Structure formats: C-alpha cells, structure tokens
PDB file of C-alpha atoms in Angstrom:
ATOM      1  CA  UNK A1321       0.000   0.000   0.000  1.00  0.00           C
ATOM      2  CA  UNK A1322       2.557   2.622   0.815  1.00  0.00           C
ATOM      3  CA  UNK A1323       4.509   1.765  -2.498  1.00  0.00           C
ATOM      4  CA  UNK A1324       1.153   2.625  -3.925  1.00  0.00           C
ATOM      5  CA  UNK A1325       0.819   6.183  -2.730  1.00  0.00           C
ATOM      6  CA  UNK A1326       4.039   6.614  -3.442  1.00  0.00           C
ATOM      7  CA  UNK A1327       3.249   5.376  -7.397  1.00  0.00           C
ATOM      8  CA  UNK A1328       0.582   8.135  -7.315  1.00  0.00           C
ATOM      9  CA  UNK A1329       1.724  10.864  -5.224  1.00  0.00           C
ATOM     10  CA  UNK A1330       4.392  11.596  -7.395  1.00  0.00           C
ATOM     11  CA  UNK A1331       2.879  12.250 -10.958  1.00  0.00           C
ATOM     12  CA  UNK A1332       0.203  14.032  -8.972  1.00  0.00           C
ATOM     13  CA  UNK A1333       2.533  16.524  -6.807  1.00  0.00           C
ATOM     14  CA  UNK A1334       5.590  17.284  -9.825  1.00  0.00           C
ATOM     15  CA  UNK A1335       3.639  15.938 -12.898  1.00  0.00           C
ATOM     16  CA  UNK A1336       3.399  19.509 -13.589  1.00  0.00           C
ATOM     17  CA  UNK A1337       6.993  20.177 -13.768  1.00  0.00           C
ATOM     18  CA  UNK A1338       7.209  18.025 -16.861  1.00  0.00           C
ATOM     19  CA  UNK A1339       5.684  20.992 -18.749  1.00  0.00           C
ATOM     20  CA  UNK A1340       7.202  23.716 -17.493  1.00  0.00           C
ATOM     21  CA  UNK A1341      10.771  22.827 -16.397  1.00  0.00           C
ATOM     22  CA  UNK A1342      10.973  20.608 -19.604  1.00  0.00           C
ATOM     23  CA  UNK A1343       9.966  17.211 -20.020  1.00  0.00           C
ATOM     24  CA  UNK A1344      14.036  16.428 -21.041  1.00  0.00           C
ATOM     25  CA  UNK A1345      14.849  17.874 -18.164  1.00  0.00           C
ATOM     26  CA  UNK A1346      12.727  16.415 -16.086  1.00  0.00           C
ATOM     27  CA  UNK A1347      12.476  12.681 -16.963  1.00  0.00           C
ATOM     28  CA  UNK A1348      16.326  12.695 -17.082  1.00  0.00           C
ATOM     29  CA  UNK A1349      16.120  13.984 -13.472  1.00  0.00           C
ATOM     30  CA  UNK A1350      13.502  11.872 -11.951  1.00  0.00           C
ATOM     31  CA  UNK A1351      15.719   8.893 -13.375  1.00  0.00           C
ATOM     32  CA  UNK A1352      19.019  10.026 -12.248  1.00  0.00           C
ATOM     33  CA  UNK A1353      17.548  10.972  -9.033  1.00  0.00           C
ATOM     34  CA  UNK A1354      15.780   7.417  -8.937  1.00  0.00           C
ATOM     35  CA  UNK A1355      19.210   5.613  -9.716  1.00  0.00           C
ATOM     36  CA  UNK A1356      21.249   7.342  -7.202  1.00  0.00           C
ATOM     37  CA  UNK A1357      18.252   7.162  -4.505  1.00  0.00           C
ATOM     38  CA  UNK A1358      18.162   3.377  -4.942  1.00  0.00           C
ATOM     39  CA  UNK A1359      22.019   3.199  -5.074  1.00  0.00           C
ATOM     40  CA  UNK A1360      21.880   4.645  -1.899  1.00  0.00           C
ATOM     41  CA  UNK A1361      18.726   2.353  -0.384  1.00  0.00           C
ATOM     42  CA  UNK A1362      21.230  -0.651  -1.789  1.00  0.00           C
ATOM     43  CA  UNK A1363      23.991   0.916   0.358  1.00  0.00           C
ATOM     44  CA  UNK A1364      22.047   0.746   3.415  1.00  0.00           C
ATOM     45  CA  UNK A1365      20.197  -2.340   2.806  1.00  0.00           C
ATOM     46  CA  UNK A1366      23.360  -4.284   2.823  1.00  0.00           C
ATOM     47  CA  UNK A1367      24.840  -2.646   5.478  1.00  0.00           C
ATOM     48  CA  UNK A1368      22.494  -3.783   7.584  1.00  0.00           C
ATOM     49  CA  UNK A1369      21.314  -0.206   8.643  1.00  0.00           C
ATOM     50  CA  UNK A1370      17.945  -0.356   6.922  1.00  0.00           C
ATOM     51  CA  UNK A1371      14.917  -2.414   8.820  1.00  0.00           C
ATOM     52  CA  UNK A1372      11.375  -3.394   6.805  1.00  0.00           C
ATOM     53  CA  UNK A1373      10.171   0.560   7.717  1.00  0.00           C
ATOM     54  CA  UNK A1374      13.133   2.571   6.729  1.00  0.00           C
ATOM     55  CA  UNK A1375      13.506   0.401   3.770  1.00  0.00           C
ATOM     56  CA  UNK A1376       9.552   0.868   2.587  1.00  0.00           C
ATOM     57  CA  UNK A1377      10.261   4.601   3.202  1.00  0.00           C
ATOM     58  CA  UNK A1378      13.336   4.733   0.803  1.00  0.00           C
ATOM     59  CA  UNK A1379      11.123   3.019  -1.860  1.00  0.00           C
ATOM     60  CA  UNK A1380       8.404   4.962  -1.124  1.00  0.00           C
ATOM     61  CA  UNK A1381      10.315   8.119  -1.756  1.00  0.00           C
ATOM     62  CA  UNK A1382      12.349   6.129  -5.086  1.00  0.00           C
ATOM     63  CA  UNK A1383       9.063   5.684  -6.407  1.00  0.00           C
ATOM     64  CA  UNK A1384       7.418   9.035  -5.793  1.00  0.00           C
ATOM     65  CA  UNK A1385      10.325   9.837  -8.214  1.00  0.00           C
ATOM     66  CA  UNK A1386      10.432   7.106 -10.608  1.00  0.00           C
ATOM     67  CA  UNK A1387       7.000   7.001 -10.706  1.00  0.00           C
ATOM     68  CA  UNK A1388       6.240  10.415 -12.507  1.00  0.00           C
ATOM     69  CA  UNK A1389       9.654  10.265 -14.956  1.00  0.00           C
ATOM     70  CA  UNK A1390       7.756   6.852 -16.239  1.00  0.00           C
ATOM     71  CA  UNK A1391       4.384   8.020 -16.519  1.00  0.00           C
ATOM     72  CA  UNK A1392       5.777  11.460 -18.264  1.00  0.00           C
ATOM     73  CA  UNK A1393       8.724   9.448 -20.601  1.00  0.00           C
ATOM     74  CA  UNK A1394       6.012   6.337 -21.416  1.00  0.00           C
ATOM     75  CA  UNK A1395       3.702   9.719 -22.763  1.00  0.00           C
ATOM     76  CA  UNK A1396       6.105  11.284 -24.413  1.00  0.00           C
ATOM     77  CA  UNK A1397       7.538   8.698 -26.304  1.00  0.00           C
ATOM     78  CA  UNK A1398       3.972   8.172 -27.799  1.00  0.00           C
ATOM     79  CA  UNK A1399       4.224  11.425 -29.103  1.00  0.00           C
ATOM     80  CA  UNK A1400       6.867  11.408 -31.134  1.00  0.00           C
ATOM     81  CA  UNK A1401       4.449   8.974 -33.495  1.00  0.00           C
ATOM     82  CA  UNK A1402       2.171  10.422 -35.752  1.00  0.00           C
ATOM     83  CA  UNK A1403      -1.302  10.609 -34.805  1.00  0.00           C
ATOM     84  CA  UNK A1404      -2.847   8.232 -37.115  1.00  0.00           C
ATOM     85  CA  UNK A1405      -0.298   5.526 -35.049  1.00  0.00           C
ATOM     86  CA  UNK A1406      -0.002   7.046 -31.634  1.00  0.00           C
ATOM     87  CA  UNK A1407      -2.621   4.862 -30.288  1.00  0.00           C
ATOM     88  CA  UNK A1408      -0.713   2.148 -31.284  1.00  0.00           C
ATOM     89  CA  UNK A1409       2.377   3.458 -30.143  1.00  0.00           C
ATOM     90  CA  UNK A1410       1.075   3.354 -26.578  1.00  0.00           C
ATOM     91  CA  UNK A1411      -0.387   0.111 -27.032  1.00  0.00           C
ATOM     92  CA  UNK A1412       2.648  -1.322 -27.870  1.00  0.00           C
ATOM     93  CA  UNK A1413       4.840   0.383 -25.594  1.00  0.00           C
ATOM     94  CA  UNK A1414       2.615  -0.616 -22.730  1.00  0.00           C
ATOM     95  CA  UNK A1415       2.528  -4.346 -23.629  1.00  0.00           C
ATOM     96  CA  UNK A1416       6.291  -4.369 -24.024  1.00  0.00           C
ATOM     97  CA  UNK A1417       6.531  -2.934 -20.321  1.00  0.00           C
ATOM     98  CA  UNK A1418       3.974  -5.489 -19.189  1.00  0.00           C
ATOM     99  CA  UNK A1419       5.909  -8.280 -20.644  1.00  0.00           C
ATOM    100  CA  UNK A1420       9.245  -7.433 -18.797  1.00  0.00           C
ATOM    101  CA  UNK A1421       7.412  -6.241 -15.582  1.00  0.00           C
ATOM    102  CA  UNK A1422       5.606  -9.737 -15.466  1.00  0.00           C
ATOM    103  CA  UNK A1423       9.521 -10.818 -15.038  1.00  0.00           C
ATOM    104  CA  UNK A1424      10.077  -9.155 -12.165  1.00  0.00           C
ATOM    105  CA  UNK A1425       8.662 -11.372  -9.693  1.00  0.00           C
ATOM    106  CA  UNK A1426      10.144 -13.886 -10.866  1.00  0.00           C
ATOM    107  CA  UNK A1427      13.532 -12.266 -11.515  1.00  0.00           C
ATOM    108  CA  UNK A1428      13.139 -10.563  -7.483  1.00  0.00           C
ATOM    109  CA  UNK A1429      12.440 -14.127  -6.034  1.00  0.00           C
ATOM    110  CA  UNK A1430      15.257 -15.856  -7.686  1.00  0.00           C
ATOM    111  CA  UNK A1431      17.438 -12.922  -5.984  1.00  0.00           C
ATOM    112  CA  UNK A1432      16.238 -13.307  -2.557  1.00  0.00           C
ATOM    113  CA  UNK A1433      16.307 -16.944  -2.757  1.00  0.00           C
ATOM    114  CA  UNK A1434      16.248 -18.316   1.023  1.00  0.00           C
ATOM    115  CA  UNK A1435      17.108 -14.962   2.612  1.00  0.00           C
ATOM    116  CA  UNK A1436      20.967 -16.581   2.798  1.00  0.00           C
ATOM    117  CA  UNK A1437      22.975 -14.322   0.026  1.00  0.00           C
ATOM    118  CA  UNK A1438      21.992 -10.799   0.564  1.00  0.00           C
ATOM    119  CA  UNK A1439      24.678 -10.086  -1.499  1.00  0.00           C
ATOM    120  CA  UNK A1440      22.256 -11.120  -4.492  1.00  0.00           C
ATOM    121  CA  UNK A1441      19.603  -8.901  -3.599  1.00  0.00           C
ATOM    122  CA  UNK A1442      22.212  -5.731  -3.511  1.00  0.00           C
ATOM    123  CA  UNK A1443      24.185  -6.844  -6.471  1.00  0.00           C
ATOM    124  CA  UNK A1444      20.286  -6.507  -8.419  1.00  0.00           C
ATOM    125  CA  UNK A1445      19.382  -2.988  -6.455  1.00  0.00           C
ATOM    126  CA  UNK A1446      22.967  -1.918  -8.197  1.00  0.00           C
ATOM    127  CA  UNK A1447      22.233  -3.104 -11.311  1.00  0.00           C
ATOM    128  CA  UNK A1448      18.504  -1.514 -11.328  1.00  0.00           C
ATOM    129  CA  UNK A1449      20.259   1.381  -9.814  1.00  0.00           C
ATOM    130  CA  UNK A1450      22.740   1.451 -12.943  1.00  0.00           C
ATOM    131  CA  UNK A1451      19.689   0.656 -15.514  1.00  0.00           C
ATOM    132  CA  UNK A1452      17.944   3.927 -14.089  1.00  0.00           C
ATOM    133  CA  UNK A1453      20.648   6.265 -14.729  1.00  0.00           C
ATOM    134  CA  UNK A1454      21.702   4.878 -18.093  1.00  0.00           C
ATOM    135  CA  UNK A1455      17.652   5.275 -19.063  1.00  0.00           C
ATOM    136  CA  UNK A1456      18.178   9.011 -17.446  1.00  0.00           C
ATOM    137  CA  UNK A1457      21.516  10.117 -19.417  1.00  0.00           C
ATOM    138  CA  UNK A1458      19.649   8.705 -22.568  1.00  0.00           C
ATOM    139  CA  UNK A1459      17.023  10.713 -22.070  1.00  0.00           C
ATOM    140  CA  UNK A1460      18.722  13.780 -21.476  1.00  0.00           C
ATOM    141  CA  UNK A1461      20.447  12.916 -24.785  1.00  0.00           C
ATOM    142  CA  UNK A1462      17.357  11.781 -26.977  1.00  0.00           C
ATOM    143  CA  UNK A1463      14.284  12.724 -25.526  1.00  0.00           C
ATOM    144  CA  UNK A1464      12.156  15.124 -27.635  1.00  0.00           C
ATOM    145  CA  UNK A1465      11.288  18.883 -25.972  1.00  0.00           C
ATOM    146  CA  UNK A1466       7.519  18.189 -26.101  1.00  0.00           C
ATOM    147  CA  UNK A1467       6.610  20.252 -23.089  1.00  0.00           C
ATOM    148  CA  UNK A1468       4.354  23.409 -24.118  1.00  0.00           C
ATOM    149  CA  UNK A1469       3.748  22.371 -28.228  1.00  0.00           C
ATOM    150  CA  UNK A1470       0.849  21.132 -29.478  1.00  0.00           C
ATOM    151  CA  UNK A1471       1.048  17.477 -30.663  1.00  0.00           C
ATOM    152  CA  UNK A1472       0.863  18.278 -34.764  1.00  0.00           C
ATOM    153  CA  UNK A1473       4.106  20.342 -34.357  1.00  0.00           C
ATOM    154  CA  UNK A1474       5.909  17.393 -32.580  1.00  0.00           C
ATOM    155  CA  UNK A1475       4.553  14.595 -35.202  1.00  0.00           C
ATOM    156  CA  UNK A1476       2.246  16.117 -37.928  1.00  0.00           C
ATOM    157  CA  UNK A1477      -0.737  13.972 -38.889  1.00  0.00           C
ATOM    158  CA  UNK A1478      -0.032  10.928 -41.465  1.00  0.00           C
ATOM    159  CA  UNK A1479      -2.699  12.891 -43.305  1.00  0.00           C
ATOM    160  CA  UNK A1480      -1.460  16.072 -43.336  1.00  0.00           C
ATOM    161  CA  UNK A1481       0.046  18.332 -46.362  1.00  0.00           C
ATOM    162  CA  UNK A1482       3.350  18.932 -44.587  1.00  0.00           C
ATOM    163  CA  UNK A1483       3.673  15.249 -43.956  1.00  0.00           C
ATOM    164  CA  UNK A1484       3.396  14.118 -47.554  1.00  0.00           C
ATOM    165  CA  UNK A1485       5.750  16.847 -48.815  1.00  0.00           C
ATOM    166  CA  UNK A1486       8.488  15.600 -45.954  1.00  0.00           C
ATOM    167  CA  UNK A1487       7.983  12.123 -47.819  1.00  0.00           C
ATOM    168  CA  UNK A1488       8.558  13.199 -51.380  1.00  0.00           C
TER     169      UNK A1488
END
C-alpha cells in the first residue's frame, strides 16, 4: 500500500513540472535521481542499517520519483508517433513494459532466494540502480522537448500536407 501512494503521489505533486521545467529535463532527473536514490537504499540495505520501515520509506520516496519520470517518458515517447499511429504506439509500448514487468517477480524471487545471500539482492538494487541512470543520461540525450507544443508540431498527422511533402 505505501509503495502505492508513493506510485501516485508523485505524478500528482511534480507531474506539472514536466511541462514547465521541460519534459528532457525532467524525466532525465527523476531517473538520475531514482538511480542514485536506490544506489543509496542498496547501500544501506546491505549494510544492515535499513529495517522493513526505513527500507519501505526509501522506496516509497524512489518511487514518488520514478513514478512520474515513467508516466511522463512512457507519454512522451507516444508522441513522437504520428497521430494516425499514436494509439498504437502506446499500445505497444505498454505491452512491451507489461511483458518485462511480469519478469520481475520472478527475476526478485530468484534474488532473494532463502534470505541466505543478501549479497544477491544488492548486487540486483545496483544493477537496477545502474539501468535507471543509463535510461536518465539517454534521455537527457534523446528525448524530444515536447513540453508546451501542441502534438501536430511534434509529429504532424499521417494525413497532413506537410507530412506528404516531408515524404517526397
């Protein structure tokens, strides 16, 4: 449950900041921030200095973070796409993210095992950690400025007349 609020807290409280800062900006941030916050959590976890309320608190607050860079960079990306395909964009994009996050449970279990080799479970916080920021610095690279333009000047339509002279 408190994983949960932290999930929707988040987009609620800076989703905002994603058009006004800049969604580049921003999503790059929330990642980074995400990374190095869960670096951190890994730190502590396997130092032995982190109990099951402290370490629902640091995930509470990774999330919070995480949580509105993936709602705002899982939008945007759809918007790069025409409109004629956007819908589909997002469809596939979400069923790709499905697929992998159906692996996680399975993935999580196999790294807690018996409880015997924390050193598993820190080894995967590190490597989540590292997946984070590499997602951040290649968004701060690629992502597309979408914050405060309309949707034709990002992707025209498939339809449109500016479209079919870009093809010619």
């Amino acid at each position: 449950m408190a994983f949960a609020v932290g999930n929707l807290v988040g987009p609620l409280a800076i989703g905002h900041l994603f058009d006004t800062i800049g969604r580049r900006v921003m999503i790059a941030g929330t990642y980074i921030g995400s990374g190095i916050l869960l670096a951190a959590s890994a730190v502590l976890f396997y130092s032995g200095l982190l109990n099951a309320i402290t370490q629902t608190a640091c995930w509470c607050v990774i999330f919070f973070f995480a949580s509105a860079g993936a709602s705002a960079a899982y939008l945007t990306v759809s918007e790069i796409f025409p409109l004629g395909v956007r819908a589909k964009a997002i469809a596939v994009f979400f069923a790709i993210a499905q697929c992998f996050g159906a692996l996680g449970p399975v993935v999580y279990g196999a790294m807690i095992g018996d409880g015997s080799r924390p050193a598993r479970l820190f080894i995967g916080y590190l490597l989540g950690a590292t997946v984070m920021i590499a997602g951040g610095l290649i968004a701060r690279r690629l992502a597309v400025d979408a914050e405060g333009r309309s949707l034709e000047d990002i992707a025209p339509p498939l339809s449109s007349d500016d479209r079919r002279a870009q093809d010619f």
